[in-house]
Amino acid sequence: MSVGAGFSYKKFVHFALEQTRHRSTLVPHPSQEKFKFIKPNEDNTVLSALSFSTSKVRLLRSLTIEQKNSAQVLDFAAFSEPEYDLPIFCANAFSSPARSIVVLDLNPLYDTTEHKDYREKYYRNLMPLIHKYSELLPWGGKITSESLRFFSPIVIWTIFEPTEANLQALYSAFMDYYKVWLELMDGAVRETNEEKIDRNREAQHKYLTWRAEKDPGYSLLKKLIGESGAKDLVREFLFEGVSSLGTKSFLDYFPEYAQEDGTVNRKRSMAGKSFGTRPWDVHGRFVGGDASC
Ligand code: BLA
């Protein structure tokens, strides 16, 4: 039985903000003023947007969308200041009455297959988390191949029927993952080497650039708040920093999307979907082979 109607992702946001407040002072982010009262075209829909920063966190923001008897959406993310190489906390859930599509992760700033030191630093000790949830929230099947480089070995990528039990499992996972992220944040030591700070900034910018261009939520946002509203929300709220943290373009980072006339191919994926099963082993080592397999 689906519980879509009475369910709200707001409690996820409340939990996260409260936990964060225990550890640091939340300062409203400038983007909050502009997007707090954003009004959708449809009467049955409520959009809520909140954004903050803390001493170590450049941007902590959440968007929830609640549609009566229809879609429930959570987009919650936290991006550290470039002085820290912290993973990006990422909780995305889109629930229709029939199914929920979920990505919950501590997205790595650096690809964990290429950067083994980064994998060791952050994920080695976290692998038990994925075992805890791999049965309750199993791998969601084939996925946009390009997304994988932004996922960590502990990513929860899943699709389920939004029953009470499944949503409770997701809430439990969300709380665990967020607490772990806060621990990492607390322990993070400020980098002073300018080169490393620049590298962190560029890595975050690359991530923001990917998501601002290819986020699967875009078409729903466009429907709710129109094309220019959706563009603003994506570039100045959800992925704020995409216009200021760096100057490289989407095609500089992802040249495989270039079309002959120099524009960006609108397809989400050039490589196609792949990875029908979880492509990391219990140690967090990538075992997915070539993306095209
Ligand atoms: C589907 N959302 C998906 C899928 C992924 C994500 C992987 C499955 C389709 C695919 O393989 O691309 C999420 N992809 C991510 C995330 C990253 C990524 C988090 O690369 C990070 C690096 N989803 C939202 C929001 C909405 C939303 C805010 O997060 C709506 C406002 C909707 N997601 C949504 C919908 C689908 C989807 C409607 C199914 C339709 C589709 O695939 O386009």
Short mmCIF file of N, CA and C in Angstrom, two decimals, residues 71-211:
data_model
loop_
_atom_site.label_atom_id
_atom_site.label_comp_id
_atom_site.label_asym_id
_atom_site.label_seq_id
_atom_site.Cartn_x
_atom_site.Cartn_y
_atom_site.Cartn_z
N ALA A 71 3.30 14.10 -6.28
CA ALA A 71 4.74 13.99 -6.03
C ALA A 71 5.18 14.62 -4.71
N GLN A 72 6.13 13.98 -4.07
CA GLN A 72 6.83 14.53 -2.90
C GLN A 72 8.31 14.52 -3.26
N VAL A 73 8.98 15.65 -3.07
CA VAL A 73 10.38 15.73 -3.49
C VAL A 73 11.25 16.28 -2.38
N LEU A 74 12.42 15.69 -2.26
CA LEU A 74 13.44 16.23 -1.35
C LEU A 74 14.72 16.44 -2.14
N ASP A 75 15.30 17.61 -2.03
CA ASP A 75 16.65 17.82 -2.57
C ASP A 75 17.43 18.54 -1.48
N PHE A 76 18.30 17.81 -0.81
CA PHE A 76 19.04 18.36 0.33
C PHE A 76 20.52 18.16 0.05
N ALA A 77 21.31 19.23 0.19
CA ALA A 77 22.74 19.08 -0.08
C ALA A 77 23.55 20.03 0.78
N ALA A 78 24.78 19.64 1.03
CA ALA A 78 25.69 20.49 1.79
C ALA A 78 27.05 20.50 1.12
N PHE A 79 27.54 21.70 0.88
CA PHE A 79 28.82 21.91 0.20
C PHE A 79 29.76 22.65 1.14
N SER A 80 30.94 22.12 1.37
CA SER A 80 31.86 22.78 2.30
C SER A 80 32.55 23.97 1.63
N GLU A 81 33.19 24.77 2.45
CA GLU A 81 34.08 25.80 1.93
C GLU A 81 35.24 25.09 1.22
N PRO A 82 35.83 25.74 0.21
CA PRO A 82 36.90 25.06 -0.54
C PRO A 82 38.17 24.77 0.30
N GLU A 83 38.25 25.35 1.48
CA GLU A 83 39.38 25.03 2.37
C GLU A 83 39.29 23.61 2.91
N TYR A 84 38.15 22.96 2.68
CA TYR A 84 37.98 21.58 3.15
C TYR A 84 37.68 20.69 1.95
N ASP A 85 38.19 19.46 1.99
CA ASP A 85 37.91 18.56 0.86
C ASP A 85 36.77 17.59 1.19
N LEU A 86 35.87 18.04 2.07
CA LEU A 86 34.76 17.19 2.51
C LEU A 86 33.89 16.70 1.36
N PRO A 87 33.40 15.46 1.48
CA PRO A 87 32.39 15.03 0.51
C PRO A 87 31.16 15.94 0.57
N ILE A 88 30.39 15.89 -0.49
CA ILE A 88 29.17 16.71 -0.59
C ILE A 88 28.01 15.84 -0.10
N PHE A 89 27.32 16.30 0.91
CA PHE A 89 26.17 15.53 1.35
C PHE A 89 25.06 15.69 0.32
N CYS A 90 24.46 14.57 -0.09
CA CYS A 90 23.47 14.61 -1.17
C CYS A 90 22.32 13.68 -0.86
N ALA A 91 21.14 14.26 -0.65
CA ALA A 91 19.94 13.43 -0.46
C ALA A 91 18.89 13.89 -1.45
N ASN A 92 18.59 13.04 -2.42
CA ASN A 92 17.59 13.37 -3.43
C ASN A 92 16.54 12.28 -3.48
N ALA A 93 15.30 12.69 -3.33
CA ALA A 93 14.23 11.71 -3.41
C ALA A 93 13.07 12.31 -4.17
N PHE A 94 12.58 11.54 -5.12
CA PHE A 94 11.38 11.93 -5.86
C PHE A 94 10.37 10.82 -5.67
N SER A 95 9.26 11.12 -4.99
CA SER A 95 8.25 10.08 -4.77
C SER A 95 6.95 10.45 -5.47
N SER A 96 6.49 9.55 -6.32
CA SER A 96 5.12 9.63 -6.82
C SER A 96 4.35 8.60 -6.00
N PRO A 97 3.01 8.57 -6.10
CA PRO A 97 2.31 7.54 -5.33
C PRO A 97 2.78 6.13 -5.67
N ALA A 98 3.31 5.93 -6.86
CA ALA A 98 3.69 4.58 -7.28
C ALA A 98 5.12 4.19 -6.91
N ARG A 99 6.05 5.16 -6.93
CA ARG A 99 7.44 4.78 -6.66
C ARG A 99 8.27 5.97 -6.22
N SER A 100 9.30 5.64 -5.48
CA SER A 100 10.26 6.65 -5.04
C SER A 100 11.59 6.35 -5.72
N ILE A 101 12.21 7.44 -6.19
CA ILE A 101 13.52 7.34 -6.84
C ILE A 101 14.49 8.07 -5.92
N VAL A 102 15.51 7.39 -5.44
CA VAL A 102 16.32 7.95 -4.37
C VAL A 102 17.82 7.88 -4.65
N VAL A 103 18.52 8.97 -4.37
CA VAL A 103 19.99 8.95 -4.27
C VAL A 103 20.35 9.57 -2.93
N LEU A 104 21.04 8.78 -2.11
CA LEU A 104 21.52 9.27 -0.81
C LEU A 104 23.00 8.95 -0.74
N ASP A 105 23.81 9.97 -0.55
CA ASP A 105 25.25 9.70 -0.62
C ASP A 105 26.06 10.82 0.03
N LEU A 106 27.29 10.47 0.32
CA LEU A 106 28.28 11.50 0.59
C LEU A 106 29.09 11.57 -0.71
N ASN A 107 28.60 12.36 -1.65
CA ASN A 107 29.25 12.42 -2.98
C ASN A 107 30.70 12.85 -2.83
N PRO A 108 31.61 12.07 -3.42
CA PRO A 108 33.03 12.42 -3.28
C PRO A 108 33.38 13.68 -4.08
N LEU A 109 34.26 14.48 -3.52
CA LEU A 109 34.75 15.63 -4.27
C LEU A 109 35.67 15.15 -5.40
N TYR A 110 36.34 14.02 -5.16
CA TYR A 110 37.24 13.43 -6.15
C TYR A 110 36.80 11.99 -6.44
N ASP A 111 36.75 11.64 -7.70
CA ASP A 111 36.37 10.29 -8.14
C ASP A 111 37.16 9.24 -7.33
N THR A 112 36.42 8.35 -6.68
CA THR A 112 37.10 7.43 -5.76
C THR A 112 37.80 6.26 -6.46
N THR A 113 37.56 6.10 -7.75
CA THR A 113 38.30 5.06 -8.47
C THR A 113 39.69 5.59 -8.84
N GLU A 114 39.70 6.83 -9.30
CA GLU A 114 40.98 7.46 -9.66
C GLU A 114 41.79 7.87 -8.44
N HIS A 115 41.10 8.40 -7.43
CA HIS A 115 41.79 8.97 -6.27
C HIS A 115 41.64 8.04 -5.06
N LYS A 116 42.52 7.04 -5.04
CA LYS A 116 42.38 6.01 -3.99
C LYS A 116 42.65 6.59 -2.61
N ASP A 117 43.54 7.59 -2.57
CA ASP A 117 43.82 8.23 -1.27
C ASP A 117 42.56 8.88 -0.72
N TYR A 118 41.77 9.47 -1.57
CA TYR A 118 40.52 10.12 -1.14
C TYR A 118 39.52 9.05 -0.65
N ARG A 119 39.48 7.95 -1.38
CA ARG A 119 38.59 6.85 -0.97
C ARG A 119 38.98 6.33 0.41
N GLU A 120 40.28 6.14 0.59
CA GLU A 120 40.76 5.65 1.89
C GLU A 120 40.44 6.63 2.99
N LYS A 121 40.66 7.89 2.72
CA LYS A 121 40.49 8.92 3.74
C LYS A 121 39.06 8.98 4.24
N TYR A 122 38.10 8.91 3.34
CA TYR A 122 36.72 9.15 3.77
C TYR A 122 35.82 7.92 3.80
N TYR A 123 36.06 6.94 2.92
CA TYR A 123 35.04 5.89 2.78
C TYR A 123 35.42 4.55 3.41
N ARG A 124 36.69 4.31 3.59
CA ARG A 124 37.13 3.03 4.12
C ARG A 124 36.36 2.64 5.38
N ASN A 125 36.26 3.60 6.30
CA ASN A 125 35.61 3.31 7.57
C ASN A 125 34.09 3.34 7.51
N LEU A 126 33.57 3.77 6.37
CA LEU A 126 32.11 3.93 6.27
C LEU A 126 31.43 2.76 5.57
N MET A 127 32.23 1.81 5.05
CA MET A 127 31.64 0.73 4.27
C MET A 127 30.54 -0.05 5.02
N PRO A 128 30.66 -0.21 6.36
CA PRO A 128 29.57 -0.93 7.05
C PRO A 128 28.20 -0.30 6.84
N LEU A 129 28.15 1.01 6.60
CA LEU A 129 26.86 1.67 6.38
C LEU A 129 26.11 1.05 5.20
N ILE A 130 26.84 0.74 4.15
CA ILE A 130 26.15 0.23 2.97
C ILE A 130 25.63 -1.18 3.21
N HIS A 131 26.36 -1.94 4.04
CA HIS A 131 25.87 -3.30 4.33
C HIS A 131 24.59 -3.22 5.15
N LYS A 132 24.53 -2.22 6.01
CA LYS A 132 23.34 -2.06 6.85
C LYS A 132 22.09 -1.86 5.99
N TYR A 133 22.23 -1.16 4.87
CA TYR A 133 21.05 -0.78 4.09
C TYR A 133 20.89 -1.51 2.77
N SER A 134 21.85 -2.36 2.40
CA SER A 134 21.78 -2.91 1.04
C SER A 134 20.58 -3.84 0.83
N GLU A 135 20.05 -4.43 1.91
CA GLU A 135 18.86 -5.25 1.72
C GLU A 135 17.57 -4.43 1.75
N LEU A 136 17.52 -3.48 2.69
CA LEU A 136 16.32 -2.65 2.81
C LEU A 136 16.16 -1.72 1.62
N LEU A 137 17.28 -1.21 1.15
CA LEU A 137 17.25 -0.22 0.07
C LEU A 137 18.19 -0.69 -1.05
N PRO A 138 17.77 -1.71 -1.80
CA PRO A 138 18.67 -2.33 -2.77
C PRO A 138 18.96 -1.45 -3.99
N TRP A 139 20.04 -1.76 -4.64
CA TRP A 139 20.50 -1.04 -5.85
C TRP A 139 19.35 -0.87 -6.84
N GLY A 140 19.19 0.35 -7.33
CA GLY A 140 18.03 0.68 -8.16
C GLY A 140 18.11 0.29 -9.62
N GLY A 141 19.17 -0.39 -10.02
CA GLY A 141 19.28 -0.83 -11.41
C GLY A 141 20.05 0.15 -12.26
N LYS A 142 20.03 -0.08 -13.56
CA LYS A 142 20.88 0.69 -14.48
C LYS A 142 20.67 2.18 -14.33
N ILE A 143 21.74 2.89 -14.49
CA ILE A 143 21.75 4.31 -14.19
C ILE A 143 22.60 5.06 -15.22
N THR A 144 22.30 6.34 -15.39
CA THR A 144 23.12 7.21 -16.24
C THR A 144 24.60 6.97 -15.90
N SER A 145 25.36 6.47 -16.85
CA SER A 145 26.75 6.07 -16.54
C SER A 145 27.57 7.23 -16.01
N GLU A 146 27.35 8.41 -16.58
CA GLU A 146 28.15 9.57 -16.18
C GLU A 146 27.95 9.94 -14.70
N SER A 147 26.80 9.54 -14.12
CA SER A 147 26.53 9.89 -12.72
C SER A 147 27.46 9.16 -11.76
N LEU A 148 27.93 7.99 -12.20
CA LEU A 148 28.69 7.15 -11.29
C LEU A 148 29.94 7.81 -10.71
N ARG A 149 30.58 8.67 -11.52
CA ARG A 149 31.82 9.30 -11.04
C ARG A 149 31.55 10.29 -9.91
N PHE A 150 30.27 10.68 -9.76
CA PHE A 150 29.92 11.59 -8.66
C PHE A 150 29.38 10.83 -7.45
N PHE A 151 29.35 9.52 -7.55
CA PHE A 151 28.84 8.72 -6.44
C PHE A 151 29.99 8.06 -5.70
N SER A 152 29.73 7.78 -4.42
CA SER A 152 30.76 7.13 -3.62
C SER A 152 30.42 5.64 -3.48
N PRO A 153 31.36 4.86 -2.96
CA PRO A 153 31.08 3.43 -2.75
C PRO A 153 29.98 3.17 -1.72
N ILE A 154 29.57 4.18 -0.97
CA ILE A 154 28.47 3.94 -0.02
C ILE A 154 27.14 4.53 -0.53
N VAL A 155 27.09 4.87 -1.79
CA VAL A 155 25.85 5.49 -2.30
C VAL A 155 24.65 4.54 -2.14
N ILE A 156 23.54 5.12 -1.74
CA ILE A 156 22.27 4.39 -1.79
C ILE A 156 21.53 4.94 -3.00
N TRP A 157 21.48 4.13 -4.03
CA TRP A 157 20.72 4.45 -5.25
C TRP A 157 19.60 3.41 -5.32
N THR A 158 18.39 3.84 -5.16
CA THR A 158 17.33 2.84 -5.03
C THR A 158 16.00 3.36 -5.57
N ILE A 159 15.16 2.43 -5.96
CA ILE A 159 13.79 2.75 -6.39
C ILE A 159 12.87 1.82 -5.61
N PHE A 160 11.88 2.36 -4.94
CA PHE A 160 10.98 1.49 -4.18
C PHE A 160 9.55 2.00 -4.22
N GLU A 161 8.66 1.12 -3.81
CA GLU A 161 7.27 1.54 -3.63
C GLU A 161 7.21 2.32 -2.33
N PRO A 162 6.59 3.52 -2.34
CA PRO A 162 6.63 4.34 -1.13
C PRO A 162 5.69 3.86 -0.02
N THR A 163 5.99 2.72 0.52
CA THR A 163 5.24 2.21 1.68
C THR A 163 5.81 2.85 2.93
N GLU A 164 5.03 2.74 4.00
CA GLU A 164 5.47 3.25 5.29
C GLU A 164 6.84 2.67 5.68
N ALA A 165 6.98 1.36 5.52
CA ALA A 165 8.22 0.69 5.93
C ALA A 165 9.41 1.17 5.10
N ASN A 166 9.21 1.30 3.79
CA ASN A 166 10.32 1.73 2.94
C ASN A 166 10.72 3.17 3.24
N LEU A 167 9.72 4.03 3.45
CA LEU A 167 10.04 5.42 3.75
C LEU A 167 10.71 5.54 5.12
N GLN A 168 10.33 4.68 6.04
CA GLN A 168 10.99 4.67 7.34
C GLN A 168 12.45 4.23 7.20
N ALA A 169 12.69 3.24 6.36
CA ALA A 169 14.07 2.78 6.12
C ALA A 169 14.90 3.92 5.53
N LEU A 170 14.27 4.65 4.62
CA LEU A 170 15.00 5.77 4.01
C LEU A 170 15.30 6.86 5.06
N TYR A 171 14.35 7.12 5.90
CA TYR A 171 14.57 8.14 6.94
C TYR A 171 15.71 7.72 7.87
N SER A 172 15.69 6.47 8.22
CA SER A 172 16.74 5.95 9.08
C SER A 172 18.12 6.07 8.41
N ALA A 173 18.18 5.73 7.13
CA ALA A 173 19.43 5.85 6.38
C ALA A 173 19.86 7.32 6.29
N PHE A 174 18.90 8.17 6.03
CA PHE A 174 19.20 9.60 5.94
C PHE A 174 19.82 10.10 7.25
N MET A 175 19.21 9.72 8.37
CA MET A 175 19.75 10.17 9.66
C MET A 175 21.17 9.64 9.87
N ASP A 176 21.37 8.36 9.56
CA ASP A 176 22.72 7.78 9.71
C ASP A 176 23.74 8.52 8.84
N TYR A 177 23.38 8.71 7.58
CA TYR A 177 24.32 9.33 6.65
C TYR A 177 24.60 10.78 7.05
N TYR A 178 23.58 11.46 7.50
CA TYR A 178 23.81 12.87 7.85
C TYR A 178 24.68 12.98 9.10
N LYS A 179 24.42 12.11 10.07
CA LYS A 179 25.25 12.15 11.28
C LYS A 179 26.72 11.86 10.95
N VAL A 180 26.92 10.90 10.06
CA VAL A 180 28.28 10.59 9.64
C VAL A 180 28.93 11.80 8.96
N TRP A 181 28.17 12.45 8.12
CA TRP A 181 28.71 13.62 7.41
C TRP A 181 29.07 14.73 8.42
N LEU A 182 28.20 14.91 9.42
CA LEU A 182 28.49 15.94 10.43
C LEU A 182 29.77 15.60 11.20
N GLU A 183 29.96 14.31 11.47
CA GLU A 183 31.21 13.89 12.13
C GLU A 183 32.42 14.26 11.28
N LEU A 184 32.32 13.98 10.00
CA LEU A 184 33.43 14.32 9.09
C LEU A 184 33.66 15.83 9.10
N MET A 185 32.56 16.56 9.10
CA MET A 185 32.68 18.03 9.09
C MET A 185 33.38 18.51 10.36
N ASP A 186 32.94 17.96 11.48
CA ASP A 186 33.56 18.36 12.75
C ASP A 186 35.07 18.11 12.75
N GLY A 187 35.44 16.98 12.17
CA GLY A 187 36.86 16.59 12.19
C GLY A 187 37.68 17.27 11.11
N ALA A 188 37.04 17.93 10.18
CA ALA A 188 37.77 18.47 9.02
C ALA A 188 38.75 19.57 9.44
N VAL A 189 39.94 19.47 8.91
CA VAL A 189 40.98 20.44 9.23
C VAL A 189 41.16 21.38 8.05
N ARG A 190 41.24 22.65 8.37
CA ARG A 190 41.34 23.68 7.34
C ARG A 190 42.63 23.53 6.54
N GLU A 191 42.49 23.47 5.23
CA GLU A 191 43.65 23.39 4.34
C GLU A 191 44.25 24.80 4.18
N THR A 192 45.57 24.89 4.16
CA THR A 192 46.15 26.22 3.99
C THR A 192 46.91 26.34 2.67
N ASN A 193 47.21 25.18 2.07
CA ASN A 193 47.93 25.19 0.80
C ASN A 193 46.99 25.69 -0.32
N GLU A 194 47.37 26.84 -0.90
CA GLU A 194 46.49 27.48 -1.90
C GLU A 194 46.18 26.57 -3.09
N GLU A 195 47.17 25.80 -3.49
CA GLU A 195 46.96 24.92 -4.65
C GLU A 195 45.88 23.89 -4.35
N LYS A 196 45.96 23.36 -3.12
CA LYS A 196 44.96 22.35 -2.76
C LYS A 196 43.58 22.96 -2.60
N ILE A 197 43.54 24.18 -2.08
CA ILE A 197 42.26 24.87 -1.96
C ILE A 197 41.66 25.10 -3.35
N ASP A 198 42.50 25.54 -4.27
CA ASP A 198 42.03 25.78 -5.65
C ASP A 198 41.49 24.49 -6.27
N ARG A 199 42.19 23.40 -5.97
CA ARG A 199 41.75 22.11 -6.53
C ARG A 199 40.39 21.70 -5.95
N ASN A 200 40.23 21.91 -4.64
CA ASN A 200 38.93 21.61 -4.02
C ASN A 200 37.82 22.45 -4.64
N ARG A 201 38.14 23.73 -4.86
CA ARG A 201 37.14 24.64 -5.41
C ARG A 201 36.72 24.17 -6.81
N GLU A 202 37.73 23.81 -7.60
CA GLU A 202 37.41 23.40 -8.96
C GLU A 202 36.61 22.09 -8.97
N ALA A 203 36.96 21.20 -8.05
CA ALA A 203 36.22 19.92 -8.00
C ALA A 203 34.76 20.18 -7.64
N GLN A 204 34.54 21.09 -6.70
CA GLN A 204 33.16 21.42 -6.34
C GLN A 204 32.45 22.11 -7.52
N HIS A 205 33.18 22.96 -8.21
CA HIS A 205 32.59 23.65 -9.36
C HIS A 205 32.20 22.67 -10.46
N LYS A 206 33.04 21.68 -10.67
CA LYS A 206 32.73 20.66 -11.68
C LYS A 206 31.43 19.93 -11.31
N TYR A 207 31.32 19.58 -10.04
CA TYR A 207 30.10 18.91 -9.55
C TYR A 207 28.87 19.79 -9.75
N LEU A 208 28.99 21.05 -9.36
CA LEU A 208 27.86 21.99 -9.50
C LEU A 208 27.48 22.14 -10.97
N THR A 209 28.50 22.19 -11.82
CA THR A 209 28.27 22.35 -13.25
C THR A 209 27.51 21.15 -13.83
N TRP A 210 27.90 19.96 -13.40
CA TRP A 210 27.20 18.75 -13.83
C TRP A 210 25.74 18.79 -13.42
N ARG A 211 25.52 19.06 -12.16
CA ARG A 211 24.15 18.99 -11.66
C ARG A 211 23.28 20.13 -12.18
#
